[in-house]
mmCIF file of C-alpha atoms and ligand atoms in Angstrom:
data_model
loop_
_atom_site.group_PDB
_atom_site.id
_atom_site.type_symbol
_atom_site.label_atom_id
_atom_site.label_comp_id
_atom_site.label_asym_id
_atom_site.label_seq_id
_atom_site.Cartn_x
_atom_site.Cartn_y
_atom_site.Cartn_z
ATOM 1 C CA UNK A 1 89.711 160.798 88.940
ATOM 2 C CA UNK A 2 89.562 160.303 92.508
ATOM 3 C CA UNK A 3 88.789 156.855 93.316
ATOM 4 C CA UNK A 4 85.658 156.640 95.741
ATOM 5 C CA UNK A 5 85.760 155.292 98.872
ATOM 6 C CA UNK A 6 83.540 153.592 101.552
ATOM 7 C CA UNK A 7 82.940 154.972 105.105
ATOM 8 C CA UNK A 8 81.680 152.767 107.670
ATOM 9 C CA UNK A 9 78.628 151.972 110.578
ATOM 10 C CA UNK A 10 79.201 149.464 113.039
ATOM 11 C CA UNK A 11 81.856 147.845 111.136
ATOM 12 C CA UNK A 12 79.816 147.501 108.313
ATOM 13 C CA UNK A 13 80.803 149.250 104.763
ATOM 14 C CA UNK A 14 78.452 151.769 103.362
ATOM 15 C CA UNK A 15 78.742 154.393 100.859
ATOM 16 C CA UNK A 16 80.398 157.821 102.516
ATOM 17 C CA UNK A 17 76.671 159.503 101.282
ATOM 18 C CA UNK A 18 75.348 156.719 103.710
ATOM 19 C CA UNK A 19 77.228 157.177 106.196
ATOM 20 C CA UNK A 20 77.123 161.151 106.037
ATOM 21 C CA UNK A 21 73.309 160.805 106.628
ATOM 22 C CA UNK A 22 73.161 158.327 108.836
ATOM 23 C CA UNK A 23 71.552 160.472 111.679
ATOM 24 C CA UNK A 24 68.356 160.907 109.188
ATOM 25 C CA UNK A 25 68.501 157.271 108.186
ATOM 26 C CA UNK A 26 68.312 155.951 111.712
ATOM 27 C CA UNK A 27 65.554 158.504 113.084
ATOM 28 C CA UNK A 28 63.432 156.890 109.856
ATOM 29 C CA UNK A 29 59.689 156.322 111.252
ATOM 30 C CA UNK A 30 58.437 153.386 109.628
ATOM 31 C CA UNK A 31 54.569 152.654 109.119
ATOM 32 C CA UNK A 32 52.839 149.614 110.195
ATOM 33 C CA UNK A 33 51.509 149.531 106.429
ATOM 34 C CA UNK A 34 54.384 150.184 105.083
ATOM 35 C CA UNK A 35 56.414 147.341 102.679
ATOM 36 C CA UNK A 36 60.003 147.559 102.676
ATOM 37 C CA UNK A 37 61.768 145.041 100.075
ATOM 38 C CA UNK A 38 65.637 144.156 101.692
ATOM 39 C CA UNK A 39 68.178 142.705 99.588
ATOM 40 C CA UNK A 40 71.826 142.388 100.023
ATOM 41 C CA UNK A 41 72.995 144.390 96.727
ATOM 42 C CA UNK A 42 72.535 142.182 93.046
ATOM 43 C CA UNK A 43 70.155 139.661 94.658
ATOM 44 C CA UNK A 44 67.627 140.853 92.379
ATOM 45 C CA UNK A 45 66.207 143.985 93.916
ATOM 46 C CA UNK A 46 65.123 145.741 90.607
ATOM 47 C CA UNK A 47 63.333 142.739 89.459
ATOM 48 C CA UNK A 48 61.170 142.624 92.721
ATOM 49 C CA UNK A 49 60.562 146.191 92.900
ATOM 50 C CA UNK A 50 59.698 145.962 89.419
ATOM 51 C CA UNK A 51 56.932 142.964 90.518
ATOM 52 C CA UNK A 52 55.720 144.727 93.217
ATOM 53 C CA UNK A 53 55.219 147.684 91.352
ATOM 54 C CA UNK A 54 53.054 145.817 88.723
ATOM 55 C CA UNK A 55 51.247 144.203 91.288
ATOM 56 C CA UNK A 56 50.177 147.545 93.077
ATOM 57 C CA UNK A 57 48.926 148.700 90.045
ATOM 58 C CA UNK A 58 47.269 145.734 89.166
ATOM 59 C CA UNK A 59 49.027 144.953 86.291
ATOM 60 C CA UNK A 60 48.387 148.042 84.328
ATOM 61 C CA UNK A 61 52.394 149.023 82.953
ATOM 62 C CA UNK A 62 51.260 152.764 81.883
ATOM 63 C CA UNK A 63 50.127 153.242 84.948
ATOM 64 C CA UNK A 64 53.512 151.562 86.696
ATOM 65 C CA UNK A 65 55.417 154.019 84.586
ATOM 66 C CA UNK A 66 53.776 156.669 85.427
ATOM 67 C CA UNK A 67 53.891 155.913 89.166
ATOM 68 C CA UNK A 68 57.785 154.591 88.940
ATOM 69 C CA UNK A 69 58.540 158.059 87.762
ATOM 70 C CA UNK A 70 57.075 159.924 90.397
ATOM 71 C CA UNK A 71 58.174 158.020 93.444
ATOM 72 C CA UNK A 72 60.135 154.745 92.568
ATOM 73 C CA UNK A 73 60.645 152.872 96.063
ATOM 74 C CA UNK A 74 62.383 155.214 97.712
ATOM 75 C CA UNK A 75 65.738 153.753 98.326
ATOM 76 C CA UNK A 76 66.077 154.568 102.428
ATOM 77 C CA UNK A 77 69.935 154.909 102.825
ATOM 78 C CA UNK A 78 70.222 156.990 99.552
ATOM 79 C CA UNK A 79 71.778 160.232 100.205
ATOM 80 C CA UNK A 80 73.010 162.608 97.276
ATOM 81 C CA UNK A 81 72.771 166.476 98.241
ATOM 82 C CA UNK A 82 71.365 168.726 97.063
ATOM 83 C CA UNK A 83 69.219 165.799 95.522
ATOM 84 C CA UNK A 84 66.408 164.673 98.158
ATOM 85 C CA UNK A 85 67.548 161.634 100.511
ATOM 86 C CA UNK A 86 65.591 158.175 100.402
ATOM 87 C CA UNK A 87 64.119 159.221 103.998
ATOM 88 C CA UNK A 88 62.862 162.491 102.734
ATOM 89 C CA UNK A 89 61.324 161.205 99.348
ATOM 90 C CA UNK A 90 60.115 158.273 101.761
ATOM 91 C CA UNK A 91 58.147 160.950 103.911
ATOM 92 C CA UNK A 92 56.444 162.870 100.943
ATOM 93 C CA UNK A 93 55.375 159.414 99.594
ATOM 94 C CA UNK A 94 51.632 158.628 99.966
ATOM 95 C CA UNK A 95 50.325 155.301 102.272
ATOM 96 C CA UNK A 96 50.893 152.570 101.704
ATOM 97 C CA UNK A 97 54.311 152.870 100.917
ATOM 98 C CA UNK A 98 56.962 150.443 99.339
ATOM 99 C CA UNK A 99 60.626 151.197 100.399
ATOM 100 C CA UNK A 100 63.767 149.860 99.849
ATOM 101 C CA UNK A 101 66.960 149.200 101.689
ATOM 102 C CA UNK A 102 70.079 146.876 101.703
ATOM 103 C CA UNK A 103 70.916 147.306 105.480
ATOM 104 C CA UNK A 104 71.684 144.130 107.412
ATOM 105 C CA UNK A 105 69.450 143.661 109.988
ATOM 106 C CA UNK A 106 71.877 145.391 112.635
ATOM 107 C CA UNK A 107 71.485 148.571 110.735
ATOM 108 C CA UNK A 108 67.885 148.880 110.348
ATOM 109 C CA UNK A 109 66.351 151.784 112.191
ATOM 110 C CA UNK A 110 64.564 150.766 114.912
ATOM 111 C CA UNK A 111 61.048 151.951 113.596
ATOM 112 C CA UNK A 112 60.641 149.433 111.579
ATOM 113 C CA UNK A 113 60.674 146.510 114.305
ATOM 114 C CA UNK A 114 58.281 148.417 116.366
ATOM 115 C CA UNK A 115 55.954 149.454 113.426
ATOM 116 C CA UNK A 116 54.719 145.824 112.501
ATOM 117 C CA UNK A 117 55.292 146.742 109.237
ATOM 118 C CA UNK A 118 56.177 143.996 105.841
ATOM 119 C CA UNK A 119 59.444 142.840 104.642
ATOM 120 C CA UNK A 120 60.189 141.456 101.662
ATOM 121 C CA UNK A 121 63.384 139.990 101.798
ATOM 122 C CA UNK A 122 64.956 138.275 98.373
ATOM 123 C CA UNK A 123 68.068 136.297 98.518
ATOM 124 C CA UNK A 124 70.685 135.180 95.620
ATOM 125 C CA UNK A 125 73.117 132.480 96.084
ATOM 126 C CA UNK A 126 76.370 133.956 96.730
ATOM 127 C CA UNK A 127 78.341 132.830 93.776
ATOM 128 C CA UNK A 128 76.211 134.812 91.191
ATOM 129 C CA UNK A 129 75.819 137.737 93.998
ATOM 130 C CA UNK A 130 79.528 137.855 93.567
ATOM 131 C CA UNK A 131 79.965 137.769 90.207
ATOM 132 C CA UNK A 132 77.201 140.156 89.450
ATOM 133 C CA UNK A 133 78.496 142.425 92.208
ATOM 134 C CA UNK A 134 81.800 142.350 90.525
ATOM 135 C CA UNK A 135 80.774 143.682 87.232
ATOM 136 C CA UNK A 136 78.454 145.656 89.058
ATOM 137 C CA UNK A 137 81.687 147.383 90.538
ATOM 138 C CA UNK A 138 83.356 147.494 87.505
ATOM 139 C CA UNK A 139 80.883 149.721 85.725
ATOM 140 C CA UNK A 140 79.893 151.723 88.944
ATOM 141 C CA UNK A 141 81.660 154.962 89.337
ATOM 142 C CA UNK A 142 80.187 155.682 92.759
ATOM 143 C CA UNK A 143 81.884 152.881 94.117
ATOM 144 C CA UNK A 144 85.577 151.579 94.803
ATOM 145 C CA UNK A 145 86.936 149.840 91.521
ATOM 146 C CA UNK A 146 86.798 146.248 91.755
ATOM 147 C CA UNK A 147 90.550 145.312 91.016
ATOM 148 C CA UNK A 148 90.438 141.765 89.496
ATOM 149 C CA UNK A 149 88.600 139.082 89.438
ATOM 150 C CA UNK A 150 90.755 137.579 91.981
ATOM 151 C CA UNK A 151 91.471 140.632 94.248
ATOM 152 C CA UNK A 152 87.581 140.834 94.292
ATOM 153 C CA UNK A 153 87.311 137.364 95.382
ATOM 154 C CA UNK A 154 89.006 138.105 98.555
ATOM 155 C CA UNK A 155 87.349 141.155 98.703
ATOM 156 C CA UNK A 156 83.919 139.933 98.707
ATOM 157 C CA UNK A 157 84.549 136.841 100.778
ATOM 158 C CA UNK A 158 85.903 139.326 103.594
ATOM 159 C CA UNK A 159 82.855 141.179 103.434
ATOM 160 C CA UNK A 160 84.915 144.738 102.370
ATOM 161 C CA UNK A 161 82.341 145.446 100.332
ATOM 162 C CA UNK A 162 79.160 147.998 100.723
ATOM 163 C CA UNK A 163 76.768 146.951 102.704
ATOM 164 C CA UNK A 164 78.948 144.137 104.248
ATOM 165 C CA UNK A 165 79.216 140.407 104.362
ATOM 166 C CA UNK A 166 76.576 138.338 101.997
ATOM 167 C CA UNK A 167 77.002 135.687 104.488
ATOM 168 C CA UNK A 168 75.945 138.015 107.733
ATOM 169 C CA UNK A 169 73.251 139.622 105.497
ATOM 170 C CA UNK A 170 71.222 136.737 104.762
ATOM 171 C CA UNK A 171 71.694 134.802 107.967
ATOM 172 C CA UNK A 172 70.506 137.960 110.011
ATOM 173 C CA UNK A 173 67.502 138.125 107.718
ATOM 174 C CA UNK A 174 66.777 134.580 107.531
ATOM 175 C CA UNK A 175 66.635 134.003 111.290
ATOM 176 C CA UNK A 176 64.455 136.618 111.770
ATOM 177 C CA UNK A 177 61.900 135.845 109.124
ATOM 178 C CA UNK A 178 59.426 134.414 111.353
ATOM 179 C CA UNK A 179 59.967 136.959 114.529
ATOM 180 C CA UNK A 180 57.789 139.704 111.755
ATOM 181 C CA UNK A 181 55.792 139.552 108.696
ATOM 182 C CA UNK A 182 58.024 138.318 106.418
ATOM 183 C CA UNK A 183 57.887 136.788 103.158
ATOM 184 C CA UNK A 184 61.550 135.200 102.052
ATOM 185 C CA UNK A 185 61.950 134.287 98.895
ATOM 186 C CA UNK A 186 64.909 133.391 96.806
ATOM 187 C CA UNK A 187 65.933 134.877 93.086
ATOM 188 C CA UNK A 188 66.384 131.195 91.660
ATOM 189 C CA UNK A 189 62.900 130.162 92.713
ATOM 190 C CA UNK A 190 61.630 133.399 90.676
ATOM 191 C CA UNK A 191 63.537 132.518 87.771
ATOM 192 C CA UNK A 192 62.312 128.797 88.452
ATOM 193 C CA UNK A 193 58.916 129.299 88.634
ATOM 194 C CA UNK A 194 57.715 133.261 88.320
ATOM 195 C CA UNK A 195 54.425 132.352 88.070
ATOM 196 C CA UNK A 196 54.595 130.591 91.469
ATOM 197 C CA UNK A 197 56.607 133.313 93.430
ATOM 198 C CA UNK A 198 54.583 136.356 92.020
ATOM 199 C CA UNK A 199 51.629 134.410 93.592
ATOM 200 C CA UNK A 200 53.427 134.428 96.824
ATOM 201 C CA UNK A 201 54.007 138.481 96.768
ATOM 202 C CA UNK A 202 50.552 139.035 95.750
ATOM 203 C CA UNK A 203 49.317 137.103 98.414
ATOM 204 C CA UNK A 204 51.525 138.884 100.664
ATOM 205 C CA UNK A 205 50.431 142.515 99.476
ATOM 206 C CA UNK A 206 46.865 141.527 99.915
ATOM 207 C CA UNK A 207 46.023 141.688 96.305
ATOM 208 C CA UNK A 208 43.561 139.814 94.580
ATOM 209 C CA UNK A 209 44.463 139.729 90.768
ATOM 210 C CA UNK A 210 42.931 137.438 88.380
ATOM 211 C CA UNK A 211 45.080 134.879 85.989
ATOM 212 C CA UNK A 212 45.469 137.284 82.951
ATOM 213 C CA UNK A 213 46.878 140.338 85.071
ATOM 214 C CA UNK A 214 48.789 137.544 86.976
ATOM 215 C CA UNK A 215 50.518 136.237 83.146
ATOM 216 C CA UNK A 216 50.868 140.362 82.154
ATOM 217 C CA UNK A 217 53.414 140.435 85.391
ATOM 218 C CA UNK A 218 54.965 137.499 84.241
ATOM 219 C CA UNK A 219 55.373 138.624 80.917
ATOM 220 C CA UNK A 220 56.374 142.314 81.823
ATOM 221 C CA UNK A 221 59.624 141.208 84.423
ATOM 222 C CA UNK A 222 61.179 138.815 82.365
ATOM 223 C CA UNK A 223 65.039 139.683 82.212
ATOM 224 C CA UNK A 224 64.628 140.708 78.301
ATOM 225 C CA UNK A 225 61.449 142.748 78.950
ATOM 226 C CA UNK A 226 63.233 144.386 81.694
ATOM 227 C CA UNK A 227 66.462 144.953 79.950
ATOM 228 C CA UNK A 228 64.787 146.817 77.275
ATOM 229 C CA UNK A 229 62.699 148.451 79.292
ATOM 230 C CA UNK A 230 64.173 152.402 80.470
ATOM 231 C CA UNK A 231 62.546 152.376 83.319
ATOM 232 C CA UNK A 232 64.319 149.446 84.725
ATOM 233 C CA UNK A 233 67.640 149.365 82.555
ATOM 234 C CA UNK A 234 69.080 152.211 83.845
ATOM 235 C CA UNK A 235 69.939 153.743 80.517
ATOM 236 C CA UNK A 236 68.960 157.445 81.640
ATOM 237 C CA UNK A 237 71.794 157.139 84.202
ATOM 238 C CA UNK A 238 74.915 159.257 83.574
ATOM 239 C CA UNK A 239 78.011 157.918 82.445
ATOM 240 C CA UNK A 240 79.594 158.881 85.097
ATOM 241 C CA UNK A 241 77.278 157.215 87.443
ATOM 242 C CA UNK A 242 77.086 153.838 85.880
ATOM 243 C CA UNK A 243 79.230 153.510 82.609
ATOM 244 C CA UNK A 244 77.152 150.426 80.635
ATOM 245 C CA UNK A 245 79.797 150.589 77.924
ATOM 246 C CA UNK A 246 81.898 148.484 80.517
ATOM 247 C CA UNK A 247 79.574 146.050 81.628
ATOM 248 C CA UNK A 248 75.495 146.716 81.374
ATOM 249 C CA UNK A 249 72.914 147.141 84.241
ATOM 250 C CA UNK A 250 71.045 144.344 83.007
ATOM 251 C CA UNK A 251 74.007 142.064 82.537
ATOM 252 C CA UNK A 252 72.670 138.356 82.086
ATOM 253 C CA UNK A 253 70.135 137.798 84.382
ATOM 254 C CA UNK A 254 70.713 134.389 85.001
ATOM 255 C CA UNK A 255 71.599 131.212 87.672
ATOM 256 C CA UNK A 256 74.768 129.569 87.672
ATOM 257 C CA UNK A 257 77.209 132.365 85.597
ATOM 258 C CA UNK A 258 79.448 131.663 88.533
ATOM 259 C CA UNK A 259 80.716 128.579 86.458
ATOM 260 C CA UNK A 260 82.028 130.854 84.131
ATOM 261 C CA UNK A 261 83.983 132.728 86.851
ATOM 262 C CA UNK A 262 85.044 130.746 89.390
ATOM 263 C CA UNK A 263 88.095 128.747 88.827
ATOM 264 C CA UNK A 264 87.892 125.159 90.279
ATOM 265 C CA UNK A 265 90.369 125.954 93.033
ATOM 266 C CA UNK A 266 88.259 129.053 94.163
ATOM 267 C CA UNK A 267 85.001 127.064 94.009
ATOM 268 C CA UNK A 268 86.249 124.339 96.615
ATOM 269 C CA UNK A 269 87.967 127.535 98.847
ATOM 270 C CA UNK A 270 84.389 129.375 98.204
ATOM 271 C CA UNK A 271 82.886 125.992 99.225
ATOM 272 C CA UNK A 272 84.878 125.426 102.425
ATOM 273 C CA UNK A 273 84.201 129.270 103.632
ATOM 274 C CA UNK A 274 80.315 128.997 102.874
ATOM 275 C CA UNK A 275 80.179 125.945 105.038
ATOM 276 C CA UNK A 276 82.249 127.495 108.129
ATOM 277 C CA UNK A 277 80.394 131.106 107.499
ATOM 278 C CA UNK A 278 76.787 129.286 107.200
ATOM 279 C CA UNK A 279 77.277 126.490 109.668
ATOM 280 C CA UNK A 280 73.726 126.308 111.853
ATOM 281 C CA UNK A 281 71.625 127.658 109.364
ATOM 282 C CA UNK A 282 68.988 126.030 107.797
ATOM 283 C CA UNK A 283 68.822 128.009 104.500
ATOM 284 C CA UNK A 284 69.590 126.157 101.242
ATOM 285 C CA UNK A 285 70.166 127.848 98.198
ATOM 286 C CA UNK A 286 70.374 126.133 94.481
ATOM 287 C CA UNK A 287 73.312 127.135 92.296
ATOM 288 C CA UNK A 288 72.187 126.055 89.494
ATOM 289 C CA UNK A 289 68.964 125.716 87.355
HETATM 290 P P1 A3P B 1 73.561 139.854 86.850
HETATM 291 O O1 A3P B 1 74.516 140.651 87.044
HETATM 292 O O2 A3P B 1 73.736 138.474 87.661
HETATM 293 O O3 A3P B 1 72.950 139.913 85.467
HETATM 294 P P2 A3P B 1 70.208 144.340 91.596
HETATM 295 O O4 A3P B 1 68.672 144.802 91.233
HETATM 296 O O5 A3P B 1 69.829 143.868 93.075
HETATM 297 O O6 A3P B 1 71.179 145.370 91.502
HETATM 298 O O7 A3P B 1 70.181 142.961 90.700
HETATM 299 C C1 A3P B 1 70.670 143.042 89.519
HETATM 300 C C2 A3P B 1 70.764 141.184 89.199
HETATM 301 O O8 A3P B 1 69.397 141.229 88.763
HETATM 302 C C3 A3P B 1 71.485 141.661 87.737
HETATM 303 O O9 A3P B 1 72.179 140.170 88.009
HETATM 304 C C4 A3P B 1 70.305 141.578 86.939
HETATM 305 O O10 A3P B 1 70.684 140.814 85.739
HETATM 306 C C5 A3P B 1 69.676 140.578 87.848
HETATM 307 N N1 A3P B 1 67.913 140.651 86.882
HETATM 308 C C6 A3P B 1 67.473 142.051 86.960
HETATM 309 N N2 A3P B 1 66.117 141.975 86.388
HETATM 310 C C7 A3P B 1 66.022 140.764 86.363
HETATM 311 C C8 A3P B 1 65.078 139.384 85.775
HETATM 312 N N3 A3P B 1 63.670 140.244 85.188
HETATM 313 N N4 A3P B 1 65.296 138.730 85.821
HETATM 314 C C9 A3P B 1 66.703 137.974 86.111
HETATM 315 N N5 A3P B 1 67.223 138.226 86.668
HETATM 316 C C10 A3P B 1 67.214 139.843 86.721
#
């Protein structure tokens, strides 16, 4: 078939369907009681949304599955007519709403900054993110073919991937974290101490759940559980969209898989580029557990 291509808004590559719907996305009206889950792709979006879902439903797994079927946290920039767009789904939702986006700060609809809503950002270290995105683009038929590993390594560094540069995305959101109501989490922290990080999310959502519920949420959101869960493993997505025979959507879920992909030279080069691009920021990632 033909290669899916990316469009662009203000220099940021985005899926063409998102660009086509840009006017509607920019006009989205955020509410003060919205919670917006923000991530760069492949940083643990599915994981955090499952955590948030379970907290919302007070750890009730069955209720969570039903709620998820009805309206799984609409993805703001989703647009694939004739299906309702993310914006349309969000508009039809009961409040308080949980929404999702991968947009960088400069492309977020302005109403989010004016609404005083809550932001939950999850960041993942760049090296594992690159690896995960590479495998995702191999199996995702709606994104361009990544080419070889060596080619994709360059594409990712240059930011010519959907939703733009990892470096700019993470920097942008990190720098705003104290200006708005934001909880900023790291994938690696959730992996290392899920209970502690889930507790932070609970507090942020102003939910008071007891220890047994917290333990349930920890157990239900392990990689193994989520890989086996049809609500989270995307097994129902058609093969023409996600070809899981190439690479599963729930792939490895670990910290440090970059070591199985980066050559020594690539690692040195990446560290140098990282240093340049992240200069002056106080953000600190761990790349191994
Ligand atoms: P890998 O490709 O490294 O395995 P997103 O949901 O933003 O697309 O991110 C997908 C990445 O998060 C994948 O990484 C996936 O395996 C990982 N992931 C999803 N659920 C997870 C969980 N419960 N624990 C750890 N990693 C998880």
